[in-house]
Coordinates of C-alpha atoms in Angstrom, one line a residue:
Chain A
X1 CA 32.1 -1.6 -7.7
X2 CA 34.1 -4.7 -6.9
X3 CA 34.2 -8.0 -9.0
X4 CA 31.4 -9.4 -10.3
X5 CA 30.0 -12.0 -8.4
X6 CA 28.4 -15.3 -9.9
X7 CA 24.7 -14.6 -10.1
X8 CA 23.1 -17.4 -7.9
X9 CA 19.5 -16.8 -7.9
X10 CA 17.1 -17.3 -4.9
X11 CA 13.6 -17.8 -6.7
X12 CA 10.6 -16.4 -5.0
X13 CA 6.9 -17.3 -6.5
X14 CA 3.8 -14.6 -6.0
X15 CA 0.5 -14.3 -7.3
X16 CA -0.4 -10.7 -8.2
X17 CA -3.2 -9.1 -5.7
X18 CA -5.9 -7.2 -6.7
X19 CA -4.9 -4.5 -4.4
X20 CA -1.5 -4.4 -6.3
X21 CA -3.2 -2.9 -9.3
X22 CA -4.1 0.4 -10.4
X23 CA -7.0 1.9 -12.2
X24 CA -4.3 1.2 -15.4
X25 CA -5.4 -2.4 -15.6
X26 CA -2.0 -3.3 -14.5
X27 CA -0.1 -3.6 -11.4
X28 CA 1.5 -0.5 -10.1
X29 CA 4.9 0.1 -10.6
X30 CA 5.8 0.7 -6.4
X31 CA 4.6 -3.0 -5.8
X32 CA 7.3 -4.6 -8.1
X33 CA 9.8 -3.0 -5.5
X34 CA 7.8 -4.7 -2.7
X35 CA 8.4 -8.2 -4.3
X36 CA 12.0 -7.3 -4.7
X37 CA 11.7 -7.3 -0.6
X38 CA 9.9 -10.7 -0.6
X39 CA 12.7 -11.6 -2.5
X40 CA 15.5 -10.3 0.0
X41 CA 13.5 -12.1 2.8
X42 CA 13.5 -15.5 0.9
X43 CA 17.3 -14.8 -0.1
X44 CA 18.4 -14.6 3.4
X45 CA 16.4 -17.3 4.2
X46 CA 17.8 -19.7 2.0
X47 CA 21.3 -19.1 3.5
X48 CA 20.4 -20.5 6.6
X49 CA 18.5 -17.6 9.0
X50 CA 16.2 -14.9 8.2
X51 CA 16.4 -11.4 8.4
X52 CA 14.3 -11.2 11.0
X53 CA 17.0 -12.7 13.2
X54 CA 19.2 -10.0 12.2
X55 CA 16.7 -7.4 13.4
X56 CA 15.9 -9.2 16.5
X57 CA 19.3 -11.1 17.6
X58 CA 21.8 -8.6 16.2
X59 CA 19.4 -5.3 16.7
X60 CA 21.1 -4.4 12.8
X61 CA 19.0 -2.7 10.2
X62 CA 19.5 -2.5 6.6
X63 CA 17.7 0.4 5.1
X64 CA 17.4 1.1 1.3
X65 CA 19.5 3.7 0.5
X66 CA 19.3 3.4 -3.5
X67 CA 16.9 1.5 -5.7
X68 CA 16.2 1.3 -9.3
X69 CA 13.9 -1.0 -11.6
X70 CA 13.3 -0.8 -15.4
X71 CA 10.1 -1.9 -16.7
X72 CA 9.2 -4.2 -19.5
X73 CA 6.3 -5.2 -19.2
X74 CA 3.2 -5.1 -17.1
X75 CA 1.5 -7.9 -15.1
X76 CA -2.3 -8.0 -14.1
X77 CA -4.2 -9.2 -11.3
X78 CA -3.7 -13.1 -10.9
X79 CA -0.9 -13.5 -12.6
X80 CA 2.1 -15.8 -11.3
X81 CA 5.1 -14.1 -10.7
X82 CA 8.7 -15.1 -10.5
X83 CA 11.3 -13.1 -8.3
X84 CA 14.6 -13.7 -8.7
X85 CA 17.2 -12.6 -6.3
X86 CA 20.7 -12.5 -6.3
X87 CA 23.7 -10.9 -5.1
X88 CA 25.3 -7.9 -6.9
X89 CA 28.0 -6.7 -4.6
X90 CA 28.3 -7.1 -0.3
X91 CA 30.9 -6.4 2.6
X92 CA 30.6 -6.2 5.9
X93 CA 28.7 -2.4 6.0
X94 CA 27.0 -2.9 2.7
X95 CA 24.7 -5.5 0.3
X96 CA 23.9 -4.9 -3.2
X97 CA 20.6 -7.2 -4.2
X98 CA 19.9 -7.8 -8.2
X99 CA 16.6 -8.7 -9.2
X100 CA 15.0 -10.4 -12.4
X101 CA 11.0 -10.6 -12.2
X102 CA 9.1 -12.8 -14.3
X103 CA 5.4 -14.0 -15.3
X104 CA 5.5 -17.1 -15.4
X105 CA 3.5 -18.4 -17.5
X106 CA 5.4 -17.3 -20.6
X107 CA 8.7 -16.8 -18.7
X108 CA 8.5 -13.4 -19.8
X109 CA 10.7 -10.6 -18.0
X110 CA 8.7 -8.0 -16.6
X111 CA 11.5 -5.6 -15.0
X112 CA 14.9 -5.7 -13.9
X113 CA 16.7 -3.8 -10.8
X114 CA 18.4 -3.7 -7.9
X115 CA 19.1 -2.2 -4.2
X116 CA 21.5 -0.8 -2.0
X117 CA 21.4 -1.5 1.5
X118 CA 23.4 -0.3 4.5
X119 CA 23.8 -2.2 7.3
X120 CA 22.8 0.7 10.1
X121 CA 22.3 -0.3 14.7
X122 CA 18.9 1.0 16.4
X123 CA 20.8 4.1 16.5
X124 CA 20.9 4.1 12.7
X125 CA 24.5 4.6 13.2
X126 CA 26.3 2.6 10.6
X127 CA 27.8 -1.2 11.2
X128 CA 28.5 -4.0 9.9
X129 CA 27.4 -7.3 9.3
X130 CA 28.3 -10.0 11.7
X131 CA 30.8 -12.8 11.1
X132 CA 28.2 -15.0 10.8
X133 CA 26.1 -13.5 8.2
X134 CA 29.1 -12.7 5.8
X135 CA 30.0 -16.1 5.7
X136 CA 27.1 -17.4 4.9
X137 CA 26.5 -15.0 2.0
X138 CA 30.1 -15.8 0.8
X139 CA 29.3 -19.6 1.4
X140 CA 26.1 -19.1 -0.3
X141 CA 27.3 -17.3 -3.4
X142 CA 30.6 -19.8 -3.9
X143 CA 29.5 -22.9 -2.8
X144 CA 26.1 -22.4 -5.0
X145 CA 28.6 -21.8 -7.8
X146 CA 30.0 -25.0 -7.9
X147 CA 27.4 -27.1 -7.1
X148 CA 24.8 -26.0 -9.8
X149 CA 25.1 -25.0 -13.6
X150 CA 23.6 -21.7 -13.0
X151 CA 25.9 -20.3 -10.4
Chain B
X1 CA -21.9 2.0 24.2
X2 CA -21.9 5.2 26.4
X3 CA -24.4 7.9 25.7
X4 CA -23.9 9.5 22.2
X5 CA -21.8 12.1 21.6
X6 CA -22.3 15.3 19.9
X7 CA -21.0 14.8 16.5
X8 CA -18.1 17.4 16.5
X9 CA -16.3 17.0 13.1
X10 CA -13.0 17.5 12.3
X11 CA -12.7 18.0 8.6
X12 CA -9.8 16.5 6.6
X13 CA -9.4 17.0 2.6
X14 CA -7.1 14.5 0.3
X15 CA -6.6 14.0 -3.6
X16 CA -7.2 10.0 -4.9
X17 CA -4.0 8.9 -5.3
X18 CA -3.0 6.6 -8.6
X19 CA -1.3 4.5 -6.1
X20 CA -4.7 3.6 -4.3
X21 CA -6.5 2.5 -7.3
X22 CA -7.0 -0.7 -8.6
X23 CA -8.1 -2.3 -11.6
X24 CA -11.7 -1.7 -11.5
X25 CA -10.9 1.6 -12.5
X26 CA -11.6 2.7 -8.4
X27 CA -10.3 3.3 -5.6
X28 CA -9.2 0.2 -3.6
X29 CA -11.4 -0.7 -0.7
X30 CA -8.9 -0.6 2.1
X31 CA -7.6 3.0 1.3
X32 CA -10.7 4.6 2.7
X33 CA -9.6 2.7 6.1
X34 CA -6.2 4.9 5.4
X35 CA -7.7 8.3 4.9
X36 CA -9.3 7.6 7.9
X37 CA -6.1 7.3 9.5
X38 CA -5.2 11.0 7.9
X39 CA -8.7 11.7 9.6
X40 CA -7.8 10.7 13.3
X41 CA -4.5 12.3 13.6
X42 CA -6.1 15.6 12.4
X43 CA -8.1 15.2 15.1
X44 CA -5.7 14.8 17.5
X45 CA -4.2 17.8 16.2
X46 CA -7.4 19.7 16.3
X47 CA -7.2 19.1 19.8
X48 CA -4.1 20.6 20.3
X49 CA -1.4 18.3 20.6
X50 CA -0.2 15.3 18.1
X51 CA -0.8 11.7 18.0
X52 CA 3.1 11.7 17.8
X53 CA 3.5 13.1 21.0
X54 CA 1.7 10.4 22.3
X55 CA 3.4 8.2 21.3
X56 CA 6.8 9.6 21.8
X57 CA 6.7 11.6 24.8
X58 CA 4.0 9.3 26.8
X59 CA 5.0 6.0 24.9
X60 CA 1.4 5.0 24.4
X61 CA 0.1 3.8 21.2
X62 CA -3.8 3.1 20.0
X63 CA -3.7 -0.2 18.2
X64 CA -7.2 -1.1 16.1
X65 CA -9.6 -3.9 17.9
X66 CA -12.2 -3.2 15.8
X67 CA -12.6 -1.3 12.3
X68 CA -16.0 -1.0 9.5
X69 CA -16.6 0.6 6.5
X70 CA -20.2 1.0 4.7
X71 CA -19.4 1.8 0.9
X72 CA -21.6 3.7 -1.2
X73 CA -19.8 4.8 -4.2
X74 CA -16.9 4.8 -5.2
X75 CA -14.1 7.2 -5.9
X76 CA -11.8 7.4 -8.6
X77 CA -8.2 9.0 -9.3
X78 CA -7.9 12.8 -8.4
X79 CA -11.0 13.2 -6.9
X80 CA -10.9 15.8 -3.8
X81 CA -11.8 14.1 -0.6
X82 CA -13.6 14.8 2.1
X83 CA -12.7 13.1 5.6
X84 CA -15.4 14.1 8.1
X85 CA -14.3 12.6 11.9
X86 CA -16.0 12.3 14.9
X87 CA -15.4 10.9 18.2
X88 CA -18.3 8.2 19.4
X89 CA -17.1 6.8 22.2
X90 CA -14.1 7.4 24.3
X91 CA -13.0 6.7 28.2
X92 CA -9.5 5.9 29.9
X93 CA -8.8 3.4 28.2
X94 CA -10.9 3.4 24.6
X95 CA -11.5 5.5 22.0
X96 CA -14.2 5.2 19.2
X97 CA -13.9 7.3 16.0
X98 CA -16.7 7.7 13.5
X99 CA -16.1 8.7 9.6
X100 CA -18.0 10.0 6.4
X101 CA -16.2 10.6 3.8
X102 CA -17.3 12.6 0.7
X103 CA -16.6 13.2 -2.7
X104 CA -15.5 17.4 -2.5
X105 CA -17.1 18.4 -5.8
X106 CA -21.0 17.0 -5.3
X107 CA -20.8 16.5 -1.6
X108 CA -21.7 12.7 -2.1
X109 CA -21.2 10.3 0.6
X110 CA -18.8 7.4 -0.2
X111 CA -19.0 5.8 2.8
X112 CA -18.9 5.8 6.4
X113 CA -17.2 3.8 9.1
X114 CA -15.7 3.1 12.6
X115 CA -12.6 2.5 14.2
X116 CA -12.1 1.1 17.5
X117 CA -9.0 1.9 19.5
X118 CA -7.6 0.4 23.1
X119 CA -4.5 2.6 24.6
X120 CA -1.4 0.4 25.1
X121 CA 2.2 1.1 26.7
X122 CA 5.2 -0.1 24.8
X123 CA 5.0 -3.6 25.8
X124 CA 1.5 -3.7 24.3
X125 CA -0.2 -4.2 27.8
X126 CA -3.7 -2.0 28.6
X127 CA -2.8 1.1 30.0
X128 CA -4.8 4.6 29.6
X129 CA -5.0 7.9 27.8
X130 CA -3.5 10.5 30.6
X131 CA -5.2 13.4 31.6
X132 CA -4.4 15.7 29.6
X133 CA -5.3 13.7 26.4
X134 CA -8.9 13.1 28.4
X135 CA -9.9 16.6 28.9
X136 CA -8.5 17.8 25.8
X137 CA -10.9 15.0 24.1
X138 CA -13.9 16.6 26.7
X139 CA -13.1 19.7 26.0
X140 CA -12.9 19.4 22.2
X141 CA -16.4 17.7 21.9
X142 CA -18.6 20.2 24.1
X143 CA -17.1 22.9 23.8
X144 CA -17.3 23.1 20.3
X145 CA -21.3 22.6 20.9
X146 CA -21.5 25.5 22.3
X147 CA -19.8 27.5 19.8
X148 CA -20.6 25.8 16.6
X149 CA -24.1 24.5 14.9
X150 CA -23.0 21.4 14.2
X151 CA -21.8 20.4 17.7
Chain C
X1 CA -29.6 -12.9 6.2
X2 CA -30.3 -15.8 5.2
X3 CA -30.0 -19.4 7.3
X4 CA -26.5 -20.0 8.2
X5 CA -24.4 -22.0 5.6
X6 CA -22.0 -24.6 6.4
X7 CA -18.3 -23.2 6.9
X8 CA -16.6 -24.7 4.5
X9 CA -12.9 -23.1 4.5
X10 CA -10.6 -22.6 1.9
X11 CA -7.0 -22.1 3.2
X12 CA -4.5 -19.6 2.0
X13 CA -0.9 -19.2 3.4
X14 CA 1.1 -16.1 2.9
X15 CA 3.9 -14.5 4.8
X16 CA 4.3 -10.5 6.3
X17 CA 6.1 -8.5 4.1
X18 CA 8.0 -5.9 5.9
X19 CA 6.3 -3.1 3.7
X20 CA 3.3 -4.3 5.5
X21 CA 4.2 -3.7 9.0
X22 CA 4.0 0.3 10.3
X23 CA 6.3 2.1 13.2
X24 CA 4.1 0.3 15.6
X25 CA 6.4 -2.8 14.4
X26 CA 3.4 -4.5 13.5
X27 CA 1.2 -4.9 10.4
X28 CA -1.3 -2.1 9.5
X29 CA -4.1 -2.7 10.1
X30 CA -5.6 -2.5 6.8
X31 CA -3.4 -5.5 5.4
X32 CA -5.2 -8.2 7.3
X33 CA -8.2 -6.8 4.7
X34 CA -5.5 -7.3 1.9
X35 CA -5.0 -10.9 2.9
X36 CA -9.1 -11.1 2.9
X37 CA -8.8 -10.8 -0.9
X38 CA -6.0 -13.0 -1.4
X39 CA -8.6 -15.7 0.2
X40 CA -11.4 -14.2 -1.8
X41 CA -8.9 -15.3 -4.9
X42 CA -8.0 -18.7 -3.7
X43 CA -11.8 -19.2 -2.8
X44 CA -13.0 -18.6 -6.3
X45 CA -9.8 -20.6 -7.8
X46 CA -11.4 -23.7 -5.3
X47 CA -14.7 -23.7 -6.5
X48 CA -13.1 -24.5 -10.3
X49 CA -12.6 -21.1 -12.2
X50 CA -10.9 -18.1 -11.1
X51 CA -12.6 -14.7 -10.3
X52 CA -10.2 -13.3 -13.1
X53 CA -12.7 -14.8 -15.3
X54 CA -15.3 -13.6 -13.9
X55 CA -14.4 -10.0 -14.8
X56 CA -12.7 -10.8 -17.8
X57 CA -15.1 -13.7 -19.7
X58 CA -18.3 -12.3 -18.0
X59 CA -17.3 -8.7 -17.5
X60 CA -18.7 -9.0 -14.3
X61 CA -17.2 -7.5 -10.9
X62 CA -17.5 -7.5 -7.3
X63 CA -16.8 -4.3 -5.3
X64 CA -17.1 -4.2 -1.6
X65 CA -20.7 -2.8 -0.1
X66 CA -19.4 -3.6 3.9
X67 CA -16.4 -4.8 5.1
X68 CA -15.6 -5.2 9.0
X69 CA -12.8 -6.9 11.2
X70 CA -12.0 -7.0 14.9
X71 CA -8.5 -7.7 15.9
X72 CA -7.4 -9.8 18.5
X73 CA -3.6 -10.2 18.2
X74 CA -1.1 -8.5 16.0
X75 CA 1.2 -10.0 13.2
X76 CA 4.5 -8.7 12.9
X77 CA 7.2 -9.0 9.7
X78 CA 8.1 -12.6 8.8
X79 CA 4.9 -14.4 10.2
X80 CA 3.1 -17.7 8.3
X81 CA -0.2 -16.1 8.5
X82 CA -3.2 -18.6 7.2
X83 CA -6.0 -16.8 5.9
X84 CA -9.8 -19.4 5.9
X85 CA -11.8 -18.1 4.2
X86 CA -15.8 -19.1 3.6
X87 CA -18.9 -17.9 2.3
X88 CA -21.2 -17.0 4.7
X89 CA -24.2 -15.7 2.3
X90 CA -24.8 -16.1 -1.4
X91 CA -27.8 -15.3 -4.0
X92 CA -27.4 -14.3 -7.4
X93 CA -26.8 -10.5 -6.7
X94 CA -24.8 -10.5 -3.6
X95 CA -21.6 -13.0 -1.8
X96 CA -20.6 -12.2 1.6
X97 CA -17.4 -14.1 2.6
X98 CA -16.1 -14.3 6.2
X99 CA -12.7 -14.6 7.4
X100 CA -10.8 -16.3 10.2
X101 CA -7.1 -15.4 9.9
X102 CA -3.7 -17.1 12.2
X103 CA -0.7 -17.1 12.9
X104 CA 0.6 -20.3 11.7
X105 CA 3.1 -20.8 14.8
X106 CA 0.8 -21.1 17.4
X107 CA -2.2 -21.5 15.7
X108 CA -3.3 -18.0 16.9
X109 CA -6.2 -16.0 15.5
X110 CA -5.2 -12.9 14.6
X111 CA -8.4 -11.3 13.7
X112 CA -11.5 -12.2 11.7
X113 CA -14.0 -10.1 9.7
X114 CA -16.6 -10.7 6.9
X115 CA -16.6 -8.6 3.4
X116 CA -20.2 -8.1 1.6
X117 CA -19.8 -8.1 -2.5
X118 CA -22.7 -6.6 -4.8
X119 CA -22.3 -8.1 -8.4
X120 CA -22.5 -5.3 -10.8
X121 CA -21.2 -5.0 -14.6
X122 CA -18.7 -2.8 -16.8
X123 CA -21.3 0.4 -16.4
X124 CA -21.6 -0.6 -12.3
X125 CA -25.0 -1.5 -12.6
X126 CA -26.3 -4.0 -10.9
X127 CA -25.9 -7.5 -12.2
X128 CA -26.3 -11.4 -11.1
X129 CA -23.4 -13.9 -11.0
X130 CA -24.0 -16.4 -14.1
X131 CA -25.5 -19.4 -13.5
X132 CA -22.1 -21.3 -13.7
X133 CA -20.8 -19.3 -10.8
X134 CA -24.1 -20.2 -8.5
X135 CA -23.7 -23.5 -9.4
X136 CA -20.2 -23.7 -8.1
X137 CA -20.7 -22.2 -5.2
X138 CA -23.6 -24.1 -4.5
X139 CA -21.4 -27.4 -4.8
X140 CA -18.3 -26.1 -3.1
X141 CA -19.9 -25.6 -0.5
X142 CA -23.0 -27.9 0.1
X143 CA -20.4 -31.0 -2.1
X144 CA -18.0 -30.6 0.7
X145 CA -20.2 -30.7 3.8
X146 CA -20.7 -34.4 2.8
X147 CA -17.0 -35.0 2.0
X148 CA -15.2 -33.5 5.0
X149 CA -15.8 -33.3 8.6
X150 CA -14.9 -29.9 8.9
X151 CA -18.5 -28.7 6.5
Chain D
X1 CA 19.9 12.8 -23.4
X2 CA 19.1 16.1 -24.6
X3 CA 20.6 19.0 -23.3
X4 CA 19.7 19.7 -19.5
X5 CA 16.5 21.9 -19.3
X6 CA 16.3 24.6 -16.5
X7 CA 14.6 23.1 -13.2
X8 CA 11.3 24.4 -12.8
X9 CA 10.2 23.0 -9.5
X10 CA 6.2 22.3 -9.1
X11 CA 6.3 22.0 -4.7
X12 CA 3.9 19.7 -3.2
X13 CA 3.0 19.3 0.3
X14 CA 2.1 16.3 2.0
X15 CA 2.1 14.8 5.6
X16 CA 3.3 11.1 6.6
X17 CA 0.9 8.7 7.3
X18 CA 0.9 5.9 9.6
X19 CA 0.4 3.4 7.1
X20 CA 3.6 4.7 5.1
X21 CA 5.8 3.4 7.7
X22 CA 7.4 0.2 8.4
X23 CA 8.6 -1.6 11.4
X24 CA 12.1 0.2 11.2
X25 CA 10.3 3.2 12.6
X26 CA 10.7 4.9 9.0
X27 CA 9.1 5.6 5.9
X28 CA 9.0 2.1 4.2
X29 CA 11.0 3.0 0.9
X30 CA 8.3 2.5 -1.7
X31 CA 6.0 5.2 -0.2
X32 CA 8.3 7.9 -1.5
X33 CA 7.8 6.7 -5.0
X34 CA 4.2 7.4 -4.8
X35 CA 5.0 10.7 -3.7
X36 CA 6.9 11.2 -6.5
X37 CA 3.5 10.5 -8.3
X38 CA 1.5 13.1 -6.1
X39 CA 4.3 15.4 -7.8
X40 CA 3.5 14.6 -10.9
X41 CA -0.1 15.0 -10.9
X42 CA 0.6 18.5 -9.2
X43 CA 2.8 18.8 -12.1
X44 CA 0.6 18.6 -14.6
X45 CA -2.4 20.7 -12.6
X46 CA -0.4 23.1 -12.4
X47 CA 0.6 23.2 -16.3
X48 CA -3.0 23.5 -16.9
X49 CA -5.1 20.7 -17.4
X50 CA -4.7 17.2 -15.4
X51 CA -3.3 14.2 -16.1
X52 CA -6.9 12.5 -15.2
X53 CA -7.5 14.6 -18.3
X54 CA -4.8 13.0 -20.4
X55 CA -6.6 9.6 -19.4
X56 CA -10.3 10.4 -20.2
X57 CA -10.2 13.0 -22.9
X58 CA -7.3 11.2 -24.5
X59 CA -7.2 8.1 -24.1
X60 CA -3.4 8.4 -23.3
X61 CA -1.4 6.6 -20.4
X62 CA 2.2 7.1 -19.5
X63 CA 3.6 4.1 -17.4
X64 CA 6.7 3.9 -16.0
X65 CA 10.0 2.5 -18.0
X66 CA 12.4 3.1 -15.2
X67 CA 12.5 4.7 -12.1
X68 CA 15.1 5.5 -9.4
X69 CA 15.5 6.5 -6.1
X70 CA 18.4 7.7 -3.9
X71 CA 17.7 8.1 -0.2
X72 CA 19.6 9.9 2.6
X73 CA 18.0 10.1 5.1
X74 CA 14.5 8.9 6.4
X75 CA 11.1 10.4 6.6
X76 CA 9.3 9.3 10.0
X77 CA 5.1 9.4 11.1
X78 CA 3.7 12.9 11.3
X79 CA 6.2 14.7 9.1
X80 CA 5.6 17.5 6.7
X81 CA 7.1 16.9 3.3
X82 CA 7.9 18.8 0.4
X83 CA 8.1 16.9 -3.2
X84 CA 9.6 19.5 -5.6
X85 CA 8.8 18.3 -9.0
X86 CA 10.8 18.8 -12.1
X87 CA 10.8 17.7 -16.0
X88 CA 14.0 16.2 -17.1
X89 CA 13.4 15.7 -20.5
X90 CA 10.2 15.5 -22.7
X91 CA 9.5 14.6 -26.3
X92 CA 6.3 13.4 -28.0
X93 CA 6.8 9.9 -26.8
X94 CA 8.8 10.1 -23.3
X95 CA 8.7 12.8 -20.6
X96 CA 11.5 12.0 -17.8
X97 CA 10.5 13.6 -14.4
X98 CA 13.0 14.4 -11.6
X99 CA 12.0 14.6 -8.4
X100 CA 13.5 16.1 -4.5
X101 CA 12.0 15.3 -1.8
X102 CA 12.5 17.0 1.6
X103 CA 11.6 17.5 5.7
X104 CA 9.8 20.7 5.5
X105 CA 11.2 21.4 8.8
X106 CA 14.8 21.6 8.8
X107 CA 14.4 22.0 4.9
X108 CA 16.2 18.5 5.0
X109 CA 16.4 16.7 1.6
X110 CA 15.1 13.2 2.2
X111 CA 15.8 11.6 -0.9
X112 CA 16.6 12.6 -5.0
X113 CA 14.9 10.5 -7.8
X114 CA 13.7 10.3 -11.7
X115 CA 11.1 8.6 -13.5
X116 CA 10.8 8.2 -17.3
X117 CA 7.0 7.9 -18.7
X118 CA 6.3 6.8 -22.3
X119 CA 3.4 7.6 -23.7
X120 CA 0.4 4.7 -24.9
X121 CA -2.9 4.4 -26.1
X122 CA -5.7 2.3 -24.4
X123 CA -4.2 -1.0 -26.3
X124 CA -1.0 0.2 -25.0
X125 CA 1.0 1.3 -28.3
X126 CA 3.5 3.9 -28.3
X127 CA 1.4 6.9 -28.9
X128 CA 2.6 10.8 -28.4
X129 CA 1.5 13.4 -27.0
X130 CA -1.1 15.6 -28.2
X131 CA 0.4 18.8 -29.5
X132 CA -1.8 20.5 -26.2
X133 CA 0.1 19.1 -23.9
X134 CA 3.6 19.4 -25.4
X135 CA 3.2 23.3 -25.9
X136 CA 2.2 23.3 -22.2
X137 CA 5.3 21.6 -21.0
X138 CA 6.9 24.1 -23.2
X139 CA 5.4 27.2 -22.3
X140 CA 6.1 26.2 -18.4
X141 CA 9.7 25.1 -18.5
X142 CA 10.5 28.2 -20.8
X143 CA 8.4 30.6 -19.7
X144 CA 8.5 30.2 -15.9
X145 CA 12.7 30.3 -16.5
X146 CA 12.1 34.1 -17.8
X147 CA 9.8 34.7 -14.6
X148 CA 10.8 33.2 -11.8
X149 CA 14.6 33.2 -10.5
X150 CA 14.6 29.9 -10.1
X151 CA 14.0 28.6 -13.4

């Protein structure tokens, strides 16, 4: 993997749905990895355009093609959640998304992962990013650094 | 509503999923709605062709205006299911689907709904089903009432 | 049912999640129902306690007896959607809440439906809502006809 | 780890529904997690008894610690898939399940993944295994491998 980058979070803030749960009395362990897309949406909107734009403008697609997420602890319907999304790795055909996900009332860590993401046309033939987009995820990762304590 | 229809039944049979409970220890409410779903495109496969050829070959698609679901008990993880469909209505341009679903083991109703479909091209404007989806839908529900007791 | 009660809204914003959307590239249908409960939650947070509580203080719960929703426009991934929701029916053993839900945008409605809740305890017998809860609804809803324009 | 056991394969058999798709046209990512979980119940039917056992009789859970997923290539509405099923590793506390999924069709693998399950009682505390259920992993990891060729 190339460099580490500096880990400049993008927080997103849920409330856990009843349908989210299971008949465990906690929330099923598929719907963490849906928040960590709420989290990707939110990421890319904070640079400056949203995903959908890519999809729509560009016509580029970035399907999953490796996730992983170690669990904690468990959250329960109502519960506040924290997502917090950040950027492990990226070049033009390829974005690596790291995830922390909290409850927030105790800032307690719930799980921790990450995805792979390939940037693919309608085709599903690979691609790349455009200009654009790049920059703004180098912008966002750099200039984030120096600006606040955390990045 | 046009006449009724005799109430030909295509028979569809799922496990409860731990992914579709919730913390009430039940199944949640809007995963009946799915298994009727698993219901309709048996039926179009009873017929003899797939809902995915309708879509892909005559680029037509049957988006919802209208669903309902009557609950009477509820289901729990593993349980067998039981997806019973029916057509109640259907013309160019509609189709109406009716459901029961059962519990395999004591043949106890869960609940029973309807669905409510138009037929739209690709740019989501009305269109209708072609012939050949029409007659097979005709010829599915009476012919099977001449052959079978329930129909 | 029982003479109409003032439609006193409680307002929920939420955004598509991509998982939400199906090959149709618009959100299944069954989500919209999904977002019904997320107003359900907000609703009971309004009125001054949380429906957590309910189940969890009172060991009390609310599964679904009828739930129905007609569609009038779709939603597609990245959409404001606002979810009002209101109580259209209450007594001691039953709640029915109906829905209007929009696009933010343009102000569109989307779809609306109504959900019918039996109040039953930890063995799923039949139950009543405490007298706190009745209360509460009682003032939400009859409090805020004098207060705002729109009950 | 401990030492690799042989891959005895438990194959289940499921179709793609509509509502397991996203707006990319595809499977949306999560839904072949929860196939991995139709795998494991299989899993365990087919050892002998059923998880749902594990639950009632027991009093037993085993949630997730960690999962992961690698996929290559996608899964689309209408397909037929193939989960095969296998046990990584199992103690009295932990079983690790890997997982292959697969197009029945072109006998195309779809994606490869694990899960790791500990095991907790109803106040979730590490708990084991009853001694039941670890002599029936056992007996079908070990015996199937003298049986069958492929284990």
């Amino acid at each position: 993997m190339e460099k580490t980058l500096p880990q400049c979070f993008v927080d997103s803030f849920l409330r856990v749905r009843y349908a989210e749960t299971d008949s465990m009395g906690i929330v099923y362990h598929t719907n963490y990895l849906v928040w960590m897309e709420v989290g990707r949406t939110d990421y890319f909107r904070q640079m400056g355009f949203t995903y959908r734009d890519l999809e729509n403008q560009y016509k580029l697609f970035t399907p999953l093609i490796e996730v992983n997420c170690r669990y904690l602890a468990p959250a329960v319907y109502d519960d506040e959640i924290l997502v917090r999304t950040y950027v492990k790795q990226f070049n033009r055909r390829l974005v690596r998304f790291g995830y922390e996900i909290y409850r927030v009332n105790e800032n307690y860590k719930l799980c921790e992962g990450e995805s792979a993401h390939l940037v693919v046309d309608r085709e599903r033939k690979r691609s790349s990013f455009p200009e654009k987009v790049l920059s703004a995820f180098q912008k966002h990762i750099y200039n984030r650094k120096d600006e606040a304590s955390e990045c």
